[in-house]
Coordinates of C-alpha atoms in Angstrom, one line a residue:
X8 CA 0.0 0.0 -0.1
X9 CA 1.3 3.4 -0.9
X10 CA -0.1 6.5 0.7
X11 CA -2.4 8.3 -1.8
X12 CA -3.2 12.1 -1.9
X13 CA -6.1 13.3 -4.0
X14 CA -4.9 16.8 -4.4
X15 CA -1.8 18.9 -4.0
X16 CA -1.6 20.4 -0.5
X17 CA -0.1 23.6 -2.0
X18 CA -2.4 24.6 -4.9
X19 CA -5.2 22.1 -4.7
X20 CA -4.6 20.5 -8.1
X21 CA -5.9 17.0 -8.6
X22 CA -3.0 16.2 -10.9
X23 CA -0.6 15.2 -8.0
X24 CA 1.5 12.1 -9.0
X25 CA 3.5 9.5 -7.2
X26 CA 7.0 9.2 -8.7
X27 CA 9.8 6.8 -8.4
X28 CA 8.4 5.2 -5.3
X29 CA 9.7 8.2 -3.3
X30 CA 7.9 11.4 -3.7
X31 CA 4.7 13.2 -4.8
X32 CA 4.9 15.9 -7.4
X33 CA 2.4 18.5 -8.7
X34 CA 2.9 19.3 -12.3
X35 CA 0.7 22.5 -11.8
X36 CA 2.7 24.3 -9.1
X37 CA 5.9 22.2 -8.9
X38 CA 5.4 21.0 -5.3
X39 CA 7.5 18.1 -4.3
X40 CA 6.8 16.0 -1.2
X41 CA 9.4 13.3 -0.4
X42 CA 8.5 10.2 1.5
X43 CA 11.5 9.7 3.6
X44 CA 11.8 7.1 6.3
X45 CA 11.3 7.9 10.0
X46 CA 13.9 6.8 12.5
X47 CA 12.6 4.8 15.5
X48 CA 14.4 3.1 18.4
X49 CA 13.9 0.0 20.5
X50 CA 15.7 -1.7 23.3
X51 CA 16.4 -5.3 24.4
X52 CA 16.4 -5.0 28.1
X53 CA 17.7 -8.3 29.5
X54 CA 18.9 -9.9 32.8
X55 CA 21.5 -12.7 33.7
X56 CA 18.9 -15.4 33.2
X57 CA 18.1 -14.4 29.5
X58 CA 14.8 -12.8 30.4
X59 CA 13.7 -10.0 28.1
X60 CA 11.4 -7.1 29.1
X61 CA 8.4 -6.3 26.9
X62 CA 5.5 -3.9 26.8
X63 CA 1.9 -4.8 25.8
X64 CA 0.8 -2.0 23.3
X65 CA -2.1 0.2 24.4
X66 CA -2.9 1.6 21.0
X67 CA -2.8 0.8 17.4
X68 CA -1.0 -0.2 15.3
X69 CA -1.0 -3.8 16.8
X70 CA -2.9 -2.9 20.0
X71 CA -2.6 -5.7 22.5
X72 CA 0.6 -7.2 21.0
X73 CA 4.1 -7.3 22.6
X74 CA 6.8 -4.8 21.7
X75 CA 10.2 -3.9 22.9
X76 CA 10.3 -0.4 24.6
X77 CA 11.0 2.3 22.2
X78 CA 9.5 4.9 19.8
X79 CA 10.2 7.5 17.2
X80 CA 13.3 9.7 17.4
X81 CA 12.5 13.4 17.8
X82 CA 14.2 16.2 15.9
X83 CA 17.6 17.2 17.2
X84 CA 17.9 14.1 19.2
X85 CA 20.4 11.2 18.9
X86 CA 19.1 7.6 18.8
X87 CA 20.8 7.0 22.3
X88 CA 18.9 10.1 23.7
X89 CA 15.7 8.8 22.1
X90 CA 15.9 5.4 23.7
X91 CA 16.7 6.8 27.2
X92 CA 13.8 9.4 26.8
X93 CA 11.4 6.6 25.6
X94 CA 12.2 4.3 28.6
X95 CA 11.7 7.2 31.0
X96 CA 8.3 8.2 29.3
X97 CA 6.9 4.7 28.8
X98 CA 8.0 3.0 31.9
X99 CA 9.6 5.4 34.3
X100 CA 13.0 3.8 34.0
X101 CA 16.1 5.8 34.1
X102 CA 18.8 4.4 31.8
X103 CA 21.9 6.2 31.0
X104 CA 23.2 6.6 27.4
X105 CA 26.4 4.8 28.3
X106 CA 24.4 1.8 29.5
X107 CA 22.9 1.1 26.0
X108 CA 24.8 -0.5 23.3
X109 CA 23.9 -0.7 19.6
X110 CA 22.5 -4.1 18.5
X111 CA 21.1 -3.9 15.0
X112 CA 18.7 -2.1 12.7
X113 CA 15.9 -3.3 10.5
X114 CA 13.4 -1.7 8.2
X115 CA 9.8 -1.7 9.3
X116 CA 6.4 -0.4 8.3
X117 CA 4.3 1.4 11.0
X118 CA 0.7 1.8 9.7
X119 CA -1.2 4.5 11.6
X120 CA -4.6 6.0 10.7
X121 CA -4.4 4.4 7.2
X122 CA -1.0 5.9 6.5
X123 CA 2.0 3.8 6.1
X124 CA 5.2 5.1 7.6
X125 CA 8.4 3.3 6.5
X126 CA 10.9 3.4 9.4
X127 CA 14.4 2.4 10.1
X128 CA 14.2 0.7 13.6
X129 CA 17.5 1.0 15.4
X130 CA 17.8 -1.4 18.3
X131 CA 19.9 -1.2 21.4
X132 CA 20.6 -3.6 24.2
X133 CA 21.1 -3.0 28.0
X134 CA 21.6 -5.2 30.9
X135 CA 19.2 -4.8 33.8
X136 CA 20.8 -2.4 36.3
X137 CA 22.7 -4.3 39.0
X138 CA 20.6 -2.5 41.8
X139 CA 17.8 -5.0 40.9
X140 CA 18.0 -8.6 42.0
X141 CA 15.9 -9.9 39.0
X142 CA 13.6 -8.7 36.3
X143 CA 10.4 -9.0 38.5
X144 CA 11.9 -6.7 41.1
X145 CA 12.6 -4.2 38.3
X146 CA 9.1 -4.5 36.8
X147 CA 7.6 -3.7 40.2
X148 CA 9.4 -0.4 40.3
X149 CA 8.0 0.8 36.9
X150 CA 5.2 3.2 36.2
X151 CA 3.6 2.6 32.8
X152 CA 2.5 5.4 30.5
X153 CA -1.2 4.3 30.2
X154 CA -1.8 5.8 26.8
X155 CA 1.1 3.7 25.4
X156 CA 1.4 0.6 27.6
X157 CA -1.3 -1.9 28.9
X158 CA 1.2 -3.8 31.0
X159 CA 4.7 -5.2 31.3
X160 CA 5.7 -8.8 30.6
X161 CA 8.9 -10.8 30.9
X162 CA 9.8 -13.6 28.7
X163 CA 12.8 -15.9 28.4
X164 CA 14.3 -15.5 25.0
X165 CA 17.0 -18.1 24.3
X166 CA 15.8 -20.0 21.2
X167 CA 14.1 -19.3 17.9
X168 CA 11.2 -21.2 19.0
X169 CA 10.7 -18.9 22.0
X170 CA 11.1 -15.9 19.7
X171 CA 8.5 -17.3 17.2
X172 CA 6.1 -18.0 20.0
X173 CA 5.9 -14.4 21.1
X174 CA 2.9 -12.3 19.8
X175 CA 5.1 -9.5 18.7
X176 CA 3.7 -6.3 17.1
X177 CA 6.5 -5.6 14.6
X178 CA 8.5 -7.7 12.2
X179 CA 11.7 -5.6 13.1
X180 CA 11.4 -6.8 16.8
X181 CA 11.2 -10.4 15.7
X182 CA 14.3 -10.0 13.5
X183 CA 16.1 -8.3 16.3
X184 CA 15.3 -11.0 18.8
X185 CA 16.3 -13.6 16.3
X186 CA 19.7 -11.8 16.1
X187 CA 19.8 -11.6 19.8
X188 CA 19.3 -15.4 20.1
X189 CA 22.2 -15.9 17.6
X190 CA 24.5 -13.7 19.7
X191 CA 23.6 -15.7 22.8
X192 CA 24.9 -18.8 21.2
X193 CA 28.3 -17.2 20.3

């Protein structure tokens, strides 16, 4: 599905065209609108027992499905700053930029209100802070952002079977956890 516009947002012409799978152009006024990807971040937060932290989504797309904590990168923000901010906003967790390490990136499609947003999802990993005895103790300290998160869940992620059994919201998260499992085996 490509996003369709019925008229030029500048001059109102109905001749707006989709060109080269990357932009709309208006032959009447010369308006160009590029369809660039959006940057998004996510994090694999794990403990010594290979448990991984998840959120259950409170809104569409994929309401009710599991996701890794994260979100879109704001203007004038690094990806590291974005994941720290998203963890603070969504779950009340205070991570430090130096505690997160780059893991991988994958393309994704985020459909919202009948518009497809192509994203580059950039994933980080961070070990559970040592002040917590286990993941459950950590979860009990969190405060979810109700508009974004229904609840928190913890799942052991050590095999491809465990990854494939998870009701994940996004393909990019499944690919990331598949990579995560392969790294555990190294």
